[in-house]
PDB file of C-alpha atoms in Angstrom:
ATOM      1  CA  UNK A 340      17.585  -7.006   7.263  1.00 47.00           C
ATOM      2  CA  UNK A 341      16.942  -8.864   4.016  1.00 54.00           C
ATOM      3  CA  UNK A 342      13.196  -9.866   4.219  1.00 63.00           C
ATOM      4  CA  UNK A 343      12.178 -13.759   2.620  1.00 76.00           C
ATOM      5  CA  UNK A 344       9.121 -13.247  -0.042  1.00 86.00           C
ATOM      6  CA  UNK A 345       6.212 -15.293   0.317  1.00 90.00           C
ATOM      7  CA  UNK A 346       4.076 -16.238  -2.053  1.00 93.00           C
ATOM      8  CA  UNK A 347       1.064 -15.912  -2.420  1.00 95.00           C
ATOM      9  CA  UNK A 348       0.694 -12.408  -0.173  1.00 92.00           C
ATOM     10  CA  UNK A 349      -3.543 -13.734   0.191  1.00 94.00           C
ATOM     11  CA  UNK A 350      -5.231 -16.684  -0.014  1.00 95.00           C
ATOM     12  CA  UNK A 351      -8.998 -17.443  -0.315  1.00 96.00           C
ATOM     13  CA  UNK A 352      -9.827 -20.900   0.004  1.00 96.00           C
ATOM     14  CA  UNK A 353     -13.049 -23.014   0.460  1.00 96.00           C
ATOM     15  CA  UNK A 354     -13.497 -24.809   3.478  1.00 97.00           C
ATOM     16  CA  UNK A 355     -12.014 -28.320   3.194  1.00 97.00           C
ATOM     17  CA  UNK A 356      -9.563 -27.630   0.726  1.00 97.00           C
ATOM     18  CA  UNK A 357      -6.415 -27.809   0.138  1.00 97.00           C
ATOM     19  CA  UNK A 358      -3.506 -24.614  -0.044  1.00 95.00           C
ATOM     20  CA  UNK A 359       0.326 -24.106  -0.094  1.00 97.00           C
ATOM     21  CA  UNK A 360       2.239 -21.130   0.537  1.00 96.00           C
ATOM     22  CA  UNK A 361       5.555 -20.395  -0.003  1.00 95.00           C
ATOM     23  CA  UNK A 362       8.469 -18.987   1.616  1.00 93.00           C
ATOM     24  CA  UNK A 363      11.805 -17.900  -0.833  1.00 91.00           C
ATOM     25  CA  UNK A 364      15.183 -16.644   0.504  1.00 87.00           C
ATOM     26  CA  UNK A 365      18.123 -15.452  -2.077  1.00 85.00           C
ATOM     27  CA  UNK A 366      20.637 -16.266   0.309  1.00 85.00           C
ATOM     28  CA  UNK A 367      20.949 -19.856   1.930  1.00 88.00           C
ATOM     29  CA  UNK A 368      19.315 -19.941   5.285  1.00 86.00           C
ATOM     30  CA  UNK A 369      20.253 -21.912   8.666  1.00 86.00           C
ATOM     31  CA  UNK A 370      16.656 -22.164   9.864  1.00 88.00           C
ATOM     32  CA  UNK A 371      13.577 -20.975   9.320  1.00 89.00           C
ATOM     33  CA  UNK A 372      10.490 -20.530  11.590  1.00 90.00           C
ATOM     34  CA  UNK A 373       7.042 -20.261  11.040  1.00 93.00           C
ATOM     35  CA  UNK A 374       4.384 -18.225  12.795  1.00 94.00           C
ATOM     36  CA  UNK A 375       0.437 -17.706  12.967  1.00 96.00           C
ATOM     37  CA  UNK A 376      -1.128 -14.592  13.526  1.00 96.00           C
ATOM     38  CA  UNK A 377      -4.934 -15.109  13.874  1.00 97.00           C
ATOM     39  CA  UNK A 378      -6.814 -11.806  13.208  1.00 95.00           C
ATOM     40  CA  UNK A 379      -6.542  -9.282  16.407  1.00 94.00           C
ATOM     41  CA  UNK A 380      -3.957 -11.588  17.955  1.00 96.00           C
ATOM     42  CA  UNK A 381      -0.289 -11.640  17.751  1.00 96.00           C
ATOM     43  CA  UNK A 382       2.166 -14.323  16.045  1.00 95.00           C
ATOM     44  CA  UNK A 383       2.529 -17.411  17.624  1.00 95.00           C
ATOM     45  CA  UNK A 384       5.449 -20.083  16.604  1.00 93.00           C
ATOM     46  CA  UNK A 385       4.387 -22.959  14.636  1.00 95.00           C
ATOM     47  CA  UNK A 386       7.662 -24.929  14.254  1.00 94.00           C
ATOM     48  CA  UNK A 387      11.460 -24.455  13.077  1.00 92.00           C
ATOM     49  CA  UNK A 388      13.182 -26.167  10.414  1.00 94.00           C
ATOM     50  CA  UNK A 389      16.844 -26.533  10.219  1.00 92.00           C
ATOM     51  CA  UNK A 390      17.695 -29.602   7.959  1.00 95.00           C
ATOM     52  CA  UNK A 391      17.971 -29.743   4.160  1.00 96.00           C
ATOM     53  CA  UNK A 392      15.127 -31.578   2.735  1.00 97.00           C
ATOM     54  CA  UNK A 393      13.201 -31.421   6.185  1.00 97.00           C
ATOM     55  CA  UNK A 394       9.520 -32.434   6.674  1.00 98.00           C
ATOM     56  CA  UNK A 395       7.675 -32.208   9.759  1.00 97.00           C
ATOM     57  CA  UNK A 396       3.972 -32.125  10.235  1.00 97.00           C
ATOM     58  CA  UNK A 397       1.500 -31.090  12.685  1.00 96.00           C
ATOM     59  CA  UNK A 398      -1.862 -32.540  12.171  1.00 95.00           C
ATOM     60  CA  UNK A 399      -3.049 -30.889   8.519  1.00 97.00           C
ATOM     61  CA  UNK A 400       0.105 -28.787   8.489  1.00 97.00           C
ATOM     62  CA  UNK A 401       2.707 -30.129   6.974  1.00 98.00           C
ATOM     63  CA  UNK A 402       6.438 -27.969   6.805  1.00 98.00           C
ATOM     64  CA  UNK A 403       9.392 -28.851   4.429  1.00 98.00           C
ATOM     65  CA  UNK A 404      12.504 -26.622   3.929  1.00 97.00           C
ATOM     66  CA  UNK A 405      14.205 -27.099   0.479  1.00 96.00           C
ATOM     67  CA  UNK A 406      16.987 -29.323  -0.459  1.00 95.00           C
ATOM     68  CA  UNK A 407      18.826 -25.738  -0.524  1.00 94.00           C
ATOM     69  CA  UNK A 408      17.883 -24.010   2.188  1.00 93.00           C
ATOM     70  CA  UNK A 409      16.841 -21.314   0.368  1.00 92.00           C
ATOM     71  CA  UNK A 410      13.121 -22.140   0.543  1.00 94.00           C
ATOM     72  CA  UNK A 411      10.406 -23.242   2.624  1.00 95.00           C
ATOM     73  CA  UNK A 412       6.413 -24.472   1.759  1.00 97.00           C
ATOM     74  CA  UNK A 413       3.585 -24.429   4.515  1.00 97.00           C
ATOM     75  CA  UNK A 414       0.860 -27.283   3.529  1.00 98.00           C
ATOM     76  CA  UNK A 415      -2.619 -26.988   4.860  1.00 97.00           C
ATOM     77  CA  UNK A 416      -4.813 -30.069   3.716  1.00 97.00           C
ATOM     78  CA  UNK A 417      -8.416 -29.696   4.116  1.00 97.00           C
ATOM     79  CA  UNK A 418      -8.500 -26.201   5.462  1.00 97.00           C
ATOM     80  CA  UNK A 419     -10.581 -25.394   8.270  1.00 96.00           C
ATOM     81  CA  UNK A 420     -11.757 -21.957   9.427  1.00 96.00           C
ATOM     82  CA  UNK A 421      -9.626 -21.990  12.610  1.00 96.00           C
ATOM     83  CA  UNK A 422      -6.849 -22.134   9.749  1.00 97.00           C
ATOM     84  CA  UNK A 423      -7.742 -18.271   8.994  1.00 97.00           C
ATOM     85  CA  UNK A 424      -4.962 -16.104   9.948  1.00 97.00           C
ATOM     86  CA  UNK A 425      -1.778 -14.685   8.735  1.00 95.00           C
ATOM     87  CA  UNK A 426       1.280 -17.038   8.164  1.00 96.00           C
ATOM     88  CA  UNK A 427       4.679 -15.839   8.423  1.00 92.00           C
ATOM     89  CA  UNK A 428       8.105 -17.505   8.018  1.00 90.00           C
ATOM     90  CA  UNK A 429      11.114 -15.879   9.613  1.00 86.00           C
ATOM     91  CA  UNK A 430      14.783 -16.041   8.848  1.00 79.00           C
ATOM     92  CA  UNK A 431      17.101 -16.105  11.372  1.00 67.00           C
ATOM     93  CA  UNK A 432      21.065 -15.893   9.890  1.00 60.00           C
ATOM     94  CA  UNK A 433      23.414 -14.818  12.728  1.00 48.00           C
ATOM     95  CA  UNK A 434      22.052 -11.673  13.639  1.00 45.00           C
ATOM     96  CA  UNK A 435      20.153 -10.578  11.317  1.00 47.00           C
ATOM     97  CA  UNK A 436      16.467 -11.349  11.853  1.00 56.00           C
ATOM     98  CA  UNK A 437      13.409 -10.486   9.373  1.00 66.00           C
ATOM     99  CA  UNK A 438      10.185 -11.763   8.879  1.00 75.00           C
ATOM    100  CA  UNK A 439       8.530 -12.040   5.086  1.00 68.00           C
ATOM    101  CA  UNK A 440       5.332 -10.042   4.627  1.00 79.00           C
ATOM    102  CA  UNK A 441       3.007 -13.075   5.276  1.00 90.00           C
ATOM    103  CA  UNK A 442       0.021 -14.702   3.660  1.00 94.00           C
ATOM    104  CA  UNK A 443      -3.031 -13.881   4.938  1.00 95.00           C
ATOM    105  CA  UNK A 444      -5.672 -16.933   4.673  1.00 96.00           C
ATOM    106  CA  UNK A 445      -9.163 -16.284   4.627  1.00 97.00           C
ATOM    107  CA  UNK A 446     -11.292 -19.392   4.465  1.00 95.00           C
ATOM    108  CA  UNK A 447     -15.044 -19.592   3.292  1.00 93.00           C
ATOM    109  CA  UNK A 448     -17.236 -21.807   4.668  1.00 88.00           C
TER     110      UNK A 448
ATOM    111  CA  UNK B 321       5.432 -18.920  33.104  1.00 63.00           C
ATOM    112  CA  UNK B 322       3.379 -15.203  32.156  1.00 82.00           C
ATOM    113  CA  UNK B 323       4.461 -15.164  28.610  1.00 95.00           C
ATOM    114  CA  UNK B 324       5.550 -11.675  27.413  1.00 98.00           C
ATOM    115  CA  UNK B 325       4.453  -8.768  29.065  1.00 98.00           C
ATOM    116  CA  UNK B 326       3.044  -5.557  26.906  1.00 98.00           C
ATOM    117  CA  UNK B 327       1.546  -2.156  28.832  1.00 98.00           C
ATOM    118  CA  UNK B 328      -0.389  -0.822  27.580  1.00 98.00           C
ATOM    119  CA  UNK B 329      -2.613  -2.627  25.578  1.00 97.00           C
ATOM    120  CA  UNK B 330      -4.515   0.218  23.753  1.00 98.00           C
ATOM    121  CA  UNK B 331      -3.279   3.778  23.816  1.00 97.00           C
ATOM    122  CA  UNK B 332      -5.119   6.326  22.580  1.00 98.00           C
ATOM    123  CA  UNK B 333      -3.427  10.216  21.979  1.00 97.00           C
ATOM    124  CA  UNK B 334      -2.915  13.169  20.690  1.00 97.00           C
ATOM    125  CA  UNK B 335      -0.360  14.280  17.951  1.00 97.00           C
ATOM    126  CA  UNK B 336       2.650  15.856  19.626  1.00 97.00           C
ATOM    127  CA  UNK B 337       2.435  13.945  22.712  1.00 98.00           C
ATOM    128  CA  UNK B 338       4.941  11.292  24.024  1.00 98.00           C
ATOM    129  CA  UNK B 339       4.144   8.249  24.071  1.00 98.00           C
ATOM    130  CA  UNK B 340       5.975   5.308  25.902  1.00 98.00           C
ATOM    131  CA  UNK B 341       5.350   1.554  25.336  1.00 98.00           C
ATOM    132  CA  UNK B 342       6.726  -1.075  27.805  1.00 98.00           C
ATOM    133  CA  UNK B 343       7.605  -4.786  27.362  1.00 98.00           C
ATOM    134  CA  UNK B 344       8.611  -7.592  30.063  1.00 98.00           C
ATOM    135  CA  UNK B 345      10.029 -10.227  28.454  1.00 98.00           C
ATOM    136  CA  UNK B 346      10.386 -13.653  29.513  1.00 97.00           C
ATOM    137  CA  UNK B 347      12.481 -14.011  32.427  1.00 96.00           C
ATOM    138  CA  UNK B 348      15.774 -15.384  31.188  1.00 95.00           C
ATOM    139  CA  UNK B 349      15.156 -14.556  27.664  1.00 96.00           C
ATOM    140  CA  UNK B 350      18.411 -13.108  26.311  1.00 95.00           C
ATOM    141  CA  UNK B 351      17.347 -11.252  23.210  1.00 94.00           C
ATOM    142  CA  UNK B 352      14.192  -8.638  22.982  1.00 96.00           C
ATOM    143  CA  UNK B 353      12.483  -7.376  20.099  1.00 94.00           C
ATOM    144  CA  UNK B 354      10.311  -4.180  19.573  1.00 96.00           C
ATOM    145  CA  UNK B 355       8.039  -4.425  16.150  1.00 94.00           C
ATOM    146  CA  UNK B 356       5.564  -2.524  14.086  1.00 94.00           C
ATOM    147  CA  UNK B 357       2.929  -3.475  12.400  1.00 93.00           C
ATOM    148  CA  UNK B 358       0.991  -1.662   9.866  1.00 91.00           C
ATOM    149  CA  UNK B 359      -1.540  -2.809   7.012  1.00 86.00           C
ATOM    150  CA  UNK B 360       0.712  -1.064   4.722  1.00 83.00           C
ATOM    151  CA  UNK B 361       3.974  -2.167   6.120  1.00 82.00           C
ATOM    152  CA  UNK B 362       3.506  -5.323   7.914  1.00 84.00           C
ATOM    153  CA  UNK B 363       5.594  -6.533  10.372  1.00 87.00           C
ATOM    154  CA  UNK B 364       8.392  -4.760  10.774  1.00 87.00           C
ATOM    155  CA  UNK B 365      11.719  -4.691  12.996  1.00 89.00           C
ATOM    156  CA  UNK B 366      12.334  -1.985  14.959  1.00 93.00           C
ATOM    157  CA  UNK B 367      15.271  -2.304  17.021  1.00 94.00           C
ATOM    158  CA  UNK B 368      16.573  -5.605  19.195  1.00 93.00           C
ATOM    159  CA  UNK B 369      18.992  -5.792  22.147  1.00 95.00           C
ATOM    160  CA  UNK B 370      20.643  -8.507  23.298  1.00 94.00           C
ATOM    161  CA  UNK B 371      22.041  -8.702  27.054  1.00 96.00           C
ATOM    162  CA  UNK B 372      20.235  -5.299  27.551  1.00 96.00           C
ATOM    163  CA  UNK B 373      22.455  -3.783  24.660  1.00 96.00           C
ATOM    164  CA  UNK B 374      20.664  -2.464  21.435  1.00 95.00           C
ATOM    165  CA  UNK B 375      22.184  -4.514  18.792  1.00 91.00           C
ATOM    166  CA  UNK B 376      20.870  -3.335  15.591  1.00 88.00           C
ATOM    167  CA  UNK B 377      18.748  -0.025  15.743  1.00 91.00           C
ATOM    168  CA  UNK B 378      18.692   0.391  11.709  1.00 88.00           C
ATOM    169  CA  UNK B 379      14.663  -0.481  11.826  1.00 88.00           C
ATOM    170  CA  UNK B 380      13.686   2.427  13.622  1.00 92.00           C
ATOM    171  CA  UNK B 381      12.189   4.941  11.382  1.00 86.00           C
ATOM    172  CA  UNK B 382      13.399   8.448  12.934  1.00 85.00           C
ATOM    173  CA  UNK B 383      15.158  10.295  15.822  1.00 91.00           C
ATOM    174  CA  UNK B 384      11.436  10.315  17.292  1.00 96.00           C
ATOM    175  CA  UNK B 385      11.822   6.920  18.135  1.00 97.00           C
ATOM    176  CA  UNK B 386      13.993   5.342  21.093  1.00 97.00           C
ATOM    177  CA  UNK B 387      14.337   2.609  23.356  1.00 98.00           C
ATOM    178  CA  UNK B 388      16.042   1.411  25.903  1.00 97.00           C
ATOM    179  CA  UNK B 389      16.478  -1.867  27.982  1.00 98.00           C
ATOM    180  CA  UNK B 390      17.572  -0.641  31.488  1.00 97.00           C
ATOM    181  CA  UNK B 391      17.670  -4.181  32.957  1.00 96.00           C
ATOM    182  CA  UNK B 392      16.831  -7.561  31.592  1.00 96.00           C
ATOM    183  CA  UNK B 393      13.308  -7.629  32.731  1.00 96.00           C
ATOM    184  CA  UNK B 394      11.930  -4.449  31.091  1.00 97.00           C
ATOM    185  CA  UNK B 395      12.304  -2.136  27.804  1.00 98.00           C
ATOM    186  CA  UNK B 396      10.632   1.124  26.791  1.00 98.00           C
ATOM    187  CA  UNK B 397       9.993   2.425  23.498  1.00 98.00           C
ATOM    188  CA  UNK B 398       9.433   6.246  23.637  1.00 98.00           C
ATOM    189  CA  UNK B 399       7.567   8.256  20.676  1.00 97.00           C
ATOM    190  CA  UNK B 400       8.028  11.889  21.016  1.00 97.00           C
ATOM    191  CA  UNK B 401       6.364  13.558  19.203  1.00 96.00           C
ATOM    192  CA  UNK B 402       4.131  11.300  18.621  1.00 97.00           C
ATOM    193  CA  UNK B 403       2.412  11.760  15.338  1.00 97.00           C
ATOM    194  CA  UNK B 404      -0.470  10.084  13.288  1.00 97.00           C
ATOM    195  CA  UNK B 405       1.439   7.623  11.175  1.00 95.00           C
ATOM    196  CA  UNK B 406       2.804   6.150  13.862  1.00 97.00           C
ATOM    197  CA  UNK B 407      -0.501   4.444  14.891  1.00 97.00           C
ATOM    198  CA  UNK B 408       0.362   0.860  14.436  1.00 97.00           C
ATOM    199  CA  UNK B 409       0.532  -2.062  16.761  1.00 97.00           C
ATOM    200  CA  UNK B 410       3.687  -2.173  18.535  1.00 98.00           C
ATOM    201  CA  UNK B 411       4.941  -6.189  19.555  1.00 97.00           C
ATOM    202  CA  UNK B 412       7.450  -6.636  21.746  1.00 97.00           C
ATOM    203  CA  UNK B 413       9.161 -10.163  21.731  1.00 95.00           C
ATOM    204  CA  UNK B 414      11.795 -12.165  23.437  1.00 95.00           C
ATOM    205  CA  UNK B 415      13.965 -15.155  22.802  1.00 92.00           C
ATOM    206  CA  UNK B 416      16.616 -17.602  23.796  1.00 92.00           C
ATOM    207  CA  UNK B 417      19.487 -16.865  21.396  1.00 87.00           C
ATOM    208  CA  UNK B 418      19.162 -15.224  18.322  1.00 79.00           C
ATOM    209  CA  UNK B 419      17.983 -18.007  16.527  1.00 77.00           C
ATOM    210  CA  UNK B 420      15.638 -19.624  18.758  1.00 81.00           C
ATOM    211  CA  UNK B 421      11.626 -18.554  18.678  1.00 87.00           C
ATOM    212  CA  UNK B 422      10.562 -15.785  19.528  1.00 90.00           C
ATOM    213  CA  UNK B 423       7.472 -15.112  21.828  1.00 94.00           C
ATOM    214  CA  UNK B 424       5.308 -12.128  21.175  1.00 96.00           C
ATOM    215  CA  UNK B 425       3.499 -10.402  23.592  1.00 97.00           C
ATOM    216  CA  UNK B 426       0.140  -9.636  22.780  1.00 97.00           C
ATOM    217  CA  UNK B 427       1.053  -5.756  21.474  1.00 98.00           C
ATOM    218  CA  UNK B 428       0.024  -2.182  21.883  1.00 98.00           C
ATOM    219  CA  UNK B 429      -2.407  -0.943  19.663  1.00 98.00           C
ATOM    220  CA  UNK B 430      -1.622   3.034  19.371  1.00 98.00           C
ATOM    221  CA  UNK B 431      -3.718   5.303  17.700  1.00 98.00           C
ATOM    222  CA  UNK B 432      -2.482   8.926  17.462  1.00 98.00           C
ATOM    223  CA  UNK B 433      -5.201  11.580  16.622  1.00 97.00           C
TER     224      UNK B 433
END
């Protein structure tokens, strides 16, 4: 299947900042998902998007899929270390069904 | 509800051996997932099935690899021979439709000596 990239593949970030990472498609999608993987553990959803231009939030995380569907941003405002983890956003366009490579988020205290 | 079900956790053997991973997935889930991941590789897609039927097998890296979904409560995925770069953690996951989410269970960590 044809994988999303996201950018960037690690991030480092002090504790109590602020990070983006970004999911890119070439093809329009119909959704996209997002998962966490916290280290050992196994992905677990975050939240769907299916609208152009769609923003939801959950607490410091806030989701938006582009105006084109072909592109999605995770926000994390003043990271935490429960934040560490790997983040992955997954296409899902009739049925063909591939996660990007994720971006792994270590956090320093 | 138990969530996705993954036996066994940790596997430990020896190259040439078989190996066989199994997955419950949640009960009325329509579509199951087997995945790999690897440091290297990350997460990839092995093989689904949907309605017990494999759908798309193109993920699965050799003949050494099957699976099968007998009924809609349980799949297998057989190594044989098993060999050392196929240590990985194996997911299994299920879902309502092909787009809706997908639950993971919590994977089988196999290391092949």
């Amino acid at each position: 299947g044809q994988q999303v990239m996201q950018i960037p593949q690690y991030q480092h970030v002090q504790e109590g900042e602020d990070f983006t990472t970004y999911c890119n498609s070439s093809t329009t999608l119909s959704n996209i998902q997002w998962y966490k993987q916290r280290p050992g553990g196994h992905p677990v959803f975050l939240i769907q998007l299916v609208k152009s231009g769609e923003v939801k939030k959950q607490k410091r995380l806030t989701f938006q899929f582009g105006e084109a569907k072909k592109n999605s941003s995770l926000h994390i405002t003043a990271t935490q270390t429960t934040d560490v983890g790997t983040y992955f956003c997954e296409r899902s366009n009739d049925y063909k069904l591939s996660f990007g490579a994720g971006t792994t988020v270590t956090v320093r205290a | 509800d138990a969530g996705v079900i993954q036996s066994p956790r940790h596997e430990v053997t020896e190259m040439g051996q078989e190996v066989t991973l199994r997955c419950k997935p949640i009960s009325g889930h329509d579509y199951l997932f087997w995945y790999r991941q690897t440091m290297m590789r990350g997460l990839e897609l092995l093989i689904y099935f949907n309605n017990n039927v494999p759908i798309d097998d193109s993920g699965m890296p050799e003949d050494r690899f099957s699976a099968k979904m007998p009924n809609a409560s349980f799949s297998t995925l057989k190594i044989q021979p098993s060999e050392p770069r196929d240590s990985a953690v194996y997911f299994c996951a299920s879902s309502l439709g092909g787009e809706g989410t997908q639950y993971f269970g919590p994977g089988t960590r196999l290391l092949v000596l």
